[in-house]
């Protein structure tokens, strides 16, 4: 039986331009074959007149524009960028263990936002959107933070944590919004935007 997502695609192929294993897993669970396209190096800076909340959309579009020379009419390329915003500061991927510790200390006992910007690119147009989820962290001890970072090595994750890992089990009191957005891809909103595309 043809899945709903295959009916939406109408013979086109869905490509994910990301090295993230979490995004790959989430996309593959939509019910269609997802092809991987090699991530290209893109400068992920953004202009100072863009708010931190709009930065992930801007960056996802920059990533998308890097593929305009290879897109054919049967392709839909998905690019995404996820950031964590705490105390109006953007937390990307930590560059070191010390930076990861500082990020989790910043998140401890507070509410923060996780924002993913997504761009869908076809041979005809680019369509972008963002999804915002609020996450409440319980107060974390220094031992909990050090254990998590040493055992799970979250240097490839925005905000230095993965909600689906140990730190999410013991540290997250609640969320408002899309759980999968915190993992790195808002699949519900992605599905709805594919419908409209």
Coordinates of N, CA and C in Angstrom, one line a residue:
X1 N 0.8 -1.2 0.0 CA 0.0 0.0 0.0 C 0.9 1.3 0.0
X2 N 0.5 2.2 -0.8 CA 1.2 3.5 -0.9 C 1.0 4.3 0.4
X3 N 2.1 4.8 0.9 CA 2.0 5.6 2.2 C 1.5 7.0 1.8
X4 N 0.9 7.7 2.8 CA 0.5 9.1 2.5 C 1.6 10.0 2.0
X5 N 2.8 9.8 2.6 CA 3.9 10.7 2.2 C 4.3 10.4 0.7
X6 N 4.2 9.2 0.3 CA 4.5 8.8 -1.1 C 3.5 9.5 -2.1
X7 N 2.2 9.5 -1.6 CA 1.1 10.1 -2.4 C 1.4 11.6 -2.5
X8 N 1.9 12.2 -1.4 CA 2.2 13.7 -1.5 C 3.4 13.9 -2.4
X9 N 4.4 13.1 -2.4 CA 5.6 13.3 -3.2 C 5.3 13.2 -4.7
X10 N 4.3 12.3 -5.1 CA 3.9 12.1 -6.5 C 5.1 11.8 -7.4
X11 N 5.9 10.9 -7.0 CA 7.0 10.4 -7.8 C 8.3 11.2 -7.6
X12 N 8.3 12.3 -6.8 CA 9.5 13.0 -6.5 C 10.2 12.3 -5.4
X13 N 11.5 12.6 -5.2 CA 12.3 11.9 -4.2 C 12.7 12.9 -3.2
X14 N 12.7 12.5 -1.9 CA 13.0 13.3 -0.8 C 14.5 13.1 -0.5
X15 N 15.2 14.2 -0.4 CA 16.7 14.2 -0.1 C 16.9 15.0 1.2
X16 N 17.7 14.4 2.0 CA 18.1 15.1 3.3 C 19.6 15.5 3.2
X17 N 19.8 16.8 3.3 CA 21.2 17.3 3.3 C 21.6 17.6 4.7
X18 N 22.1 16.5 5.4 CA 22.5 16.7 6.8 C 23.3 15.5 7.2
X19 N 24.3 15.7 8.1 CA 25.1 14.7 8.6 C 24.5 14.1 9.9
X20 N 23.4 14.7 10.4 CA 22.9 14.3 11.7 C 22.2 13.0 11.6
X21 N 22.6 12.0 12.4 CA 21.9 10.7 12.4 C 20.5 10.8 12.9
X22 N 20.2 11.7 13.8 CA 18.9 11.9 14.4 C 17.9 12.4 13.3
X23 N 18.4 13.3 12.5 CA 17.5 13.8 11.4 C 17.3 12.7 10.4
X24 N 18.3 11.9 10.1 CA 18.1 10.8 9.2 C 17.1 9.8 9.7
X25 N 17.1 9.5 11.0 CA 16.2 8.6 11.6 C 14.8 9.1 11.5
X26 N 14.6 10.4 11.9 CA 13.3 11.0 11.9 C 12.7 11.1 10.5
X27 N 13.5 11.4 9.5 CA 13.0 11.5 8.1 C 12.6 10.1 7.6
X28 N 13.4 9.1 7.9 CA 13.1 7.8 7.4 C 11.8 7.2 8.0
X29 N 11.4 7.8 9.2 CA 10.2 7.3 9.8 C 8.9 7.9 9.2
X30 N 9.1 8.8 8.2 CA 7.9 9.4 7.6 C 7.2 8.4 6.7
X31 N 7.8 7.4 6.3 CA 7.1 6.4 5.4 C 7.5 6.4 4.0
X32 N 8.7 6.9 3.7 CA 9.2 6.9 2.3 C 10.7 6.7 2.3
X33 N 11.2 6.4 1.1 CA 12.7 6.3 1.0 C 13.2 7.7 1.1
X34 N 14.2 7.9 1.9 CA 14.9 9.2 2.0 C 16.3 9.0 1.5
X35 N 16.7 9.8 0.5 CA 18.0 9.7 0.0 C 18.9 10.8 0.7
X36 N 20.1 10.5 0.9 CA 21.0 11.4 1.5 C 21.8 12.1 0.5
X37 N 22.0 13.4 0.7 CA 22.8 14.2 -0.2 C 24.0 14.7 0.6
X38 N 25.2 14.7 0.1 CA 26.4 15.0 0.9 C 26.3 16.5 1.4
X39 N 26.4 16.7 2.7 CA 26.4 18.0 3.2 C 27.5 18.8 2.6
X40 N 27.2 20.1 2.3 CA 28.3 21.0 1.8 C 28.7 22.0 2.9
X41 N 29.9 22.4 2.8 CA 30.4 23.4 3.8 C 29.7 24.7 3.5
X42 N 29.0 25.2 4.5 CA 28.3 26.5 4.4 C 28.7 27.3 5.6
X43 N 29.0 28.6 5.4 CA 29.3 29.6 6.5 C 28.0 29.8 7.3
X44 N 27.9 29.4 8.5 CA 26.7 29.4 9.3 C 26.6 30.7 10.1
X45 N 27.3 31.7 9.7 CA 27.1 33.0 10.4 C 25.8 33.7 9.8
X46 N 25.4 34.7 10.5 CA 24.2 35.4 10.1 C 24.3 36.9 10.4
X47 N 23.7 37.8 9.6 CA 23.8 39.2 9.8 C 23.4 39.7 11.2
X48 N 24.0 40.7 11.7 CA 23.7 41.2 13.1 C 22.3 41.8 13.2
X49 N 21.6 42.1 12.0 CA 20.3 42.7 12.1 C 19.2 41.6 12.1
X50 N 19.6 40.3 12.1 CA 18.6 39.2 12.2 C 18.6 38.8 13.6
X51 N 17.4 38.6 14.2 CA 17.3 38.2 15.6 C 17.7 36.7 15.7
X52 N 18.1 36.4 16.9 CA 18.6 35.0 17.2 C 17.5 34.0 16.8
X53 N 16.2 34.4 17.0 CA 15.1 33.4 16.7 C 14.9 33.2 15.2
X54 N 15.4 34.1 14.4 CA 15.3 34.0 12.9 C 16.5 33.4 12.3
X55 N 17.6 33.3 13.1 CA 18.9 32.8 12.6 C 18.8 31.4 12.0
X56 N 18.1 30.4 12.7 CA 18.1 29.1 12.1 C 17.4 29.0 10.7
X57 N 16.4 29.8 10.5 CA 15.7 29.9 9.2 C 16.7 30.4 8.1
X58 N 17.4 31.5 8.5 CA 18.4 32.1 7.6 C 19.5 31.1 7.2
X59 N 20.0 30.4 8.2 CA 21.0 29.4 8.0 C 20.5 28.2 7.1
X60 N 19.3 27.8 7.4 CA 18.7 26.6 6.6 C 18.6 27.1 5.2
X61 N 18.3 28.3 4.9 CA 18.2 28.8 3.5 C 19.6 28.9 2.9
X62 N 20.6 29.3 3.6 CA 22.0 29.3 3.1 C 22.4 27.9 2.7
X63 N 22.1 27.0 3.6 CA 22.4 25.6 3.3 C 21.7 25.1 2.0
X64 N 20.4 25.5 1.9 CA 19.6 25.1 0.7 C 20.2 25.7 -0.6
X65 N 20.6 26.9 -0.5 CA 21.2 27.6 -1.7 C 22.4 26.9 -2.3
X66 N 23.1 26.2 -1.4 CA 24.3 25.5 -1.8 C 24.1 24.3 -2.7
X67 N 22.8 23.9 -2.8 CA 22.4 22.8 -3.7 C 21.7 23.2 -5.0
X68 N 21.5 24.5 -5.2 CA 20.6 24.9 -6.3 C 21.2 24.4 -7.6
X69 N 22.5 24.2 -7.7 CA 23.1 23.8 -9.0 C 22.9 22.3 -9.3
X70 N 22.4 21.5 -8.3 CA 22.3 20.0 -8.6 C 20.8 19.6 -8.5
X71 N 19.9 20.5 -8.2 CA 18.5 20.0 -8.0 C 17.8 19.8 -9.4
X72 N 17.2 18.7 -9.5 CA 16.4 18.3 -10.7 C 14.9 18.4 -10.4
X73 N 14.0 18.4 -11.4 CA 12.6 18.5 -11.1 C 12.0 17.4 -10.2
X74 N 12.7 16.2 -10.1 CA 12.2 15.1 -9.3 C 12.7 15.1 -7.9
X75 N 13.4 16.2 -7.5 CA 14.0 16.3 -6.2 C 13.3 17.3 -5.2
X76 N 13.2 16.9 -4.0 CA 12.9 17.9 -2.9 C 14.0 17.7 -1.9
X77 N 14.8 18.8 -1.7 CA 15.9 18.8 -0.8 C 15.5 19.4 0.5
X78 N 15.8 18.8 1.7 CA 15.5 19.3 3.0 C 16.8 19.7 3.7
X79 N 16.9 21.0 4.1 CA 18.0 21.4 4.9 C 17.4 22.0 6.2
X80 N 18.2 21.9 7.2 CA 17.7 22.4 8.5 C 18.8 22.9 9.4
X81 N 18.5 23.7 10.4 CA 19.4 24.2 11.4 C 18.7 24.3 12.7
X82 N 19.2 23.8 13.8 CA 18.6 23.8 15.1 C 19.5 24.6 16.0
X83 N 18.9 25.5 16.8 CA 19.6 26.2 17.8 C 18.8 26.2 19.1
X84 N 19.6 26.4 20.2 CA 19.0 26.5 21.5 C 19.2 27.9 22.0
X85 N 18.1 28.6 22.5 CA 18.2 29.9 22.9 C 17.9 30.0 24.4
X86 N 18.8 30.5 25.2 CA 18.7 30.6 26.6 C 19.1 32.0 27.0
X87 N 18.3 32.7 27.8 CA 18.6 34.0 28.3 C 18.9 34.9 27.1
X88 N 18.2 34.7 26.0 CA 18.4 35.5 24.7 C 19.7 35.3 24.1
X89 N 20.4 34.2 24.4 CA 21.7 33.9 23.8 C 21.5 32.6 23.0
X90 N 22.2 32.6 21.8 CA 22.1 31.5 21.0 C 23.2 30.5 21.4
X91 N 22.8 29.2 21.6 CA 23.7 28.2 22.0 C 23.7 27.2 20.8
X92 N 24.9 27.2 20.1 CA 25.0 26.2 19.0 C 25.6 24.9 19.5
X93 N 26.5 24.3 18.7 CA 27.2 23.1 19.1 C 28.4 23.5 19.9
X94 N 28.7 22.9 21.1 CA 29.8 23.3 21.9 C 31.1 22.9 21.2
X95 N 32.2 23.7 21.3 CA 33.4 23.4 20.7 C 34.4 22.6 21.6
X96 N 34.0 22.5 22.8 CA 34.9 21.8 23.8 C 34.0 21.2 24.9
X97 N 34.6 20.4 25.7 CA 34.0 19.8 26.9 C 33.6 20.9 27.9
X98 N 34.6 21.9 28.1 CA 34.3 23.0 29.0 C 33.2 23.9 28.5
X99 N 33.1 24.1 27.2 CA 31.9 24.9 26.7 C 30.6 24.1 26.9
X100 N 30.7 22.8 26.7 CA 29.5 22.0 26.9 C 29.0 22.1 28.4
X101 N 29.9 22.0 29.3 CA 29.6 22.1 30.7 C 28.9 23.5 31.0
X102 N 29.5 24.5 30.4 CA 28.9 25.9 30.7 C 27.5 26.0 30.1
X103 N 27.3 25.4 28.9 CA 26.0 25.4 28.3 C 25.0 24.7 29.2
X104 N 25.3 23.5 29.7 CA 24.3 22.8 30.6 C 24.1 23.5 31.9
X105 N 25.2 24.2 32.4 CA 25.0 25.0 33.6 C 24.0 26.2 33.3
X106 N 24.1 26.7 32.1 CA 23.2 27.8 31.8 C 21.7 27.3 31.7
X107 N 21.5 26.1 31.2 CA 20.2 25.6 31.0 C 19.6 25.0 32.3
X108 N 20.5 24.7 33.2 CA 20.0 24.0 34.5 C 19.0 24.9 35.3
X109 N 17.9 24.3 35.6 CA 16.9 25.0 36.4 C 16.1 26.0 35.7
X110 N 16.2 26.1 34.3 CA 15.5 27.2 33.6 C 14.7 26.6 32.4
X111 N 14.0 27.5 31.8 CA 13.3 27.2 30.6 C 14.0 27.8 29.4
X112 N 14.2 27.1 28.3 CA 14.8 27.6 27.1 C 14.0 27.2 25.9
X113 N 14.4 27.8 24.8 CA 13.7 27.5 23.5 C 14.6 26.7 22.6
X114 N 14.0 25.8 21.9 CA 14.7 25.1 20.8 C 14.0 25.5 19.5
X115 N 14.8 26.0 18.6 CA 14.2 26.5 17.3 C 14.9 25.8 16.1
X116 N 14.1 25.2 15.3 CA 14.7 24.6 14.1 C 14.1 25.4 12.9
X117 N 15.0 25.8 12.0 CA 14.6 26.4 10.7 C 14.8 25.3 9.7
X118 N 13.8 25.2 8.8 CA 13.8 24.1 7.8 C 13.5 24.8 6.4
X119 N 14.3 24.4 5.4 CA 14.0 24.9 4.0 C 13.8 23.7 3.1
X120 N 12.7 23.7 2.4 CA 12.4 22.7 1.4 C 12.7 23.3 0.0
X121 N 13.6 22.7 -0.8 CA 14.0 23.2 -2.0 C 13.6 22.3 -3.2
X122 N 13.0 22.9 -4.2 CA 12.7 22.2 -5.4 C 13.4 23.0 -6.6
X123 N 13.3 22.5 -7.8 CA 13.9 23.2 -8.9 C 13.2 24.5 -9.2
X124 N 12.0 24.7 -8.5 CA 11.2 25.9 -8.8 C 11.3 26.9 -7.7
X125 N 11.4 26.4 -6.4 CA 11.3 27.4 -5.3 C 11.9 26.9 -4.0
X126 N 12.1 27.8 -3.1 CA 12.5 27.5 -1.7 C 11.4 27.9 -0.8
X127 N 11.0 27.0 0.1 CA 10.0 27.3 1.1 C 10.6 27.0 2.5
X128 N 10.5 28.0 3.4 CA 11.1 27.9 4.7 C 10.1 28.1 5.8
X129 N 10.4 27.5 6.9 CA 9.6 27.7 8.1 C 10.4 27.4 9.4
X130 N 9.9 27.8 10.5 CA 10.6 27.5 11.8 C 9.6 26.9 12.7
X131 N 10.1 26.1 13.6 CA 9.3 25.5 14.7 C 10.0 25.8 16.0
X132 N 9.2 26.2 17.0 CA 9.7 26.6 18.3 C 9.1 25.6 19.4
X133 N 10.0 25.1 20.2 CA 9.6 24.3 21.4 C 10.3 24.8 22.6
X134 N 9.5 24.9 23.7 CA 10.1 25.3 25.0 C 10.3 24.1 25.8
X135 N 11.5 24.1 26.5 CA 11.9 23.0 27.3 C 12.3 23.5 28.7
X136 N 11.8 22.8 29.7 CA 12.0 23.1 31.1 C 13.0 22.1 31.7
X137 N 14.2 22.6 32.1 CA 15.2 21.7 32.7 C 15.1 21.8 34.2
X138 N 15.2 20.7 34.9 CA 15.3 20.7 36.4 C 16.7 21.2 36.7
X139 N 17.0 21.4 38.0 CA 18.3 21.8 38.4 C 19.2 20.6 38.3
X140 N 20.3 20.8 37.6 CA 21.3 19.7 37.4 C 22.5 19.9 38.3
X141 N 23.0 18.8 38.9 CA 24.2 18.8 39.7 C 25.4 18.8 38.8
X142 N 26.5 19.2 39.4 CA 27.8 19.2 38.7 C 28.1 17.8 38.3
X143 N 27.9 16.8 39.1 CA 28.1 15.4 38.9 C 27.3 14.9 37.7
X144 N 26.0 15.3 37.7 CA 25.1 14.9 36.6 C 25.6 15.4 35.2
X145 N 26.0 16.7 35.2 CA 26.5 17.3 34.0 C 27.8 16.6 33.5
X146 N 28.7 16.4 34.4 CA 30.0 15.8 34.0 C 29.8 14.4 33.6
X147 N 28.9 13.6 34.3 CA 28.7 12.2 33.8 C 28.1 12.2 32.4
X148 N 27.1 13.1 32.2 CA 26.5 13.1 30.9 C 27.5 13.4 29.8
X149 N 28.2 14.4 30.0 CA 29.2 14.9 28.9 C 30.3 13.8 28.7
X150 N 30.8 13.2 29.8 CA 31.8 12.2 29.6 C 31.3 10.9 28.9
X151 N 30.1 10.5 29.3 CA 29.5 9.3 28.8 C 28.9 9.4 27.4
X152 N 28.3 10.6 27.1 CA 27.5 10.7 25.9 C 28.1 11.6 24.8
X153 N 29.1 12.4 25.3 CA 29.9 13.3 24.4 C 29.0 14.1 23.4
X154 N 28.2 15.0 23.9 CA 27.2 15.7 23.1 C 27.7 16.9 22.3
X155 N 29.0 16.8 21.9 CA 29.6 18.0 21.2 C 29.0 18.2 19.8
X156 N 28.2 17.3 19.3 CA 27.6 17.4 18.0 C 26.1 17.9 18.1
X157 N 25.7 18.4 19.3 CA 24.3 18.8 19.5 C 24.2 20.2 20.0
X158 N 23.3 20.9 19.4 CA 23.0 22.3 19.9 C 22.6 22.3 21.3
X159 N 23.2 23.2 22.1 CA 22.9 23.3 23.5 C 23.6 22.2 24.3
X160 N 24.4 21.4 23.7 CA 25.1 20.3 24.4 C 24.3 19.2 25.0
X161 N 23.1 19.0 24.5 CA 22.3 17.8 25.0 C 21.4 17.2 23.9
X162 N 21.1 16.0 24.1 CA 20.1 15.3 23.3 C 18.9 14.9 24.2
X163 N 17.7 15.3 23.9 CA 16.5 15.1 24.7 C 16.3 13.6 24.8
X164 N 16.7 12.8 23.8 CA 16.4 11.4 23.8 C 17.5 10.6 24.5
X165 N 18.4 11.2 25.2 CA 19.5 10.6 25.9 C 19.3 10.7 27.4
X166 N 20.2 10.2 28.2 CA 20.1 10.1 29.6 C 19.7 11.4 30.3
X167 N 20.3 12.5 29.8 CA 20.1 13.8 30.4 C 18.6 14.2 30.2
X168 N 18.0 13.8 29.1 CA 16.6 14.1 28.9 C 15.7 13.3 29.9
X169 N 16.1 12.0 30.2 CA 15.3 11.2 31.1 C 15.3 11.8 32.5
X170 N 16.5 12.3 32.9 CA 16.6 12.7 34.3 C 16.4 14.2 34.5
X171 N 16.6 15.0 33.5 CA 16.7 16.4 33.6 C 15.6 17.2 33.1
X172 N 14.8 16.7 32.2 CA 13.8 17.5 31.6 C 12.4 17.3 32.3
X173 N 11.9 18.4 32.8 CA 10.6 18.3 33.6 C 9.4 18.4 32.6
X174 N 9.6 19.1 31.5 CA 8.4 19.2 30.6 C 8.8 19.9 29.4
X175 N 8.0 19.8 28.4 CA 8.2 20.6 27.1 C 6.8 21.1 26.7
X176 N 6.9 22.2 26.0 CA 5.7 22.8 25.3 C 6.0 22.9 23.8
X177 N 5.4 22.0 23.1 CA 5.6 22.0 21.6 C 6.1 20.6 21.2
X178 N 6.8 20.6 20.1 CA 7.1 19.3 19.4 C 8.4 18.7 19.9
X179 N 8.2 17.5 20.5 CA 9.4 16.8 21.0 C 10.4 16.5 19.9
X180 N 10.0 16.1 18.7 CA 10.9 15.8 17.7 C 11.7 17.0 17.2
X181 N 11.2 18.2 17.4 CA 11.9 19.4 17.1 C 13.1 19.5 17.9
X182 N 13.0 19.1 19.2 CA 14.1 19.2 20.1 C 15.2 18.1 19.7
X183 N 14.8 17.0 19.1 CA 15.7 16.1 18.5 C 16.4 16.6 17.3
X184 N 15.8 17.6 16.6 CA 16.5 18.2 15.5 C 15.7 18.3 14.2
X185 N 14.5 17.8 14.2 CA 13.7 17.9 13.0 C 12.2 17.9 13.4
X186 N 11.4 19.0 13.1 CA 10.0 19.0 13.4 C 9.2 18.3 12.4
X187 N 9.1 17.0 12.5 CA 8.5 16.1 11.5 C 7.0 16.5 11.2
X188 N 6.3 16.8 12.2 CA 4.9 17.2 12.0 C 4.8 18.4 11.1
X189 N 5.5 19.5 11.4 CA 5.5 20.7 10.5 C 6.1 20.4 9.1
X190 N 7.1 19.5 9.1 CA 7.7 19.2 7.8 C 6.6 18.5 6.9
X191 N 5.9 17.5 7.5 CA 4.9 16.8 6.8 C 3.8 17.8 6.2
X192 N 3.4 18.7 7.1 CA 2.4 19.7 6.7 C 2.9 20.6 5.5
X193 N 4.1 21.0 5.6 CA 4.7 21.8 4.5 C 4.9 21.1 3.2
X194 N 5.2 19.8 3.3 CA 5.3 19.0 2.1 C 3.9 18.9 1.5
X195 N 2.9 18.8 2.3 CA 1.5 18.8 1.7 C 1.2 20.1 0.9
X196 N 1.7 21.2 1.4 CA 1.4 22.5 0.8 C 2.3 22.7 -0.4
X197 N 3.5 22.0 -0.4 CA 4.5 22.2 -1.5 C 4.0 21.7 -2.8

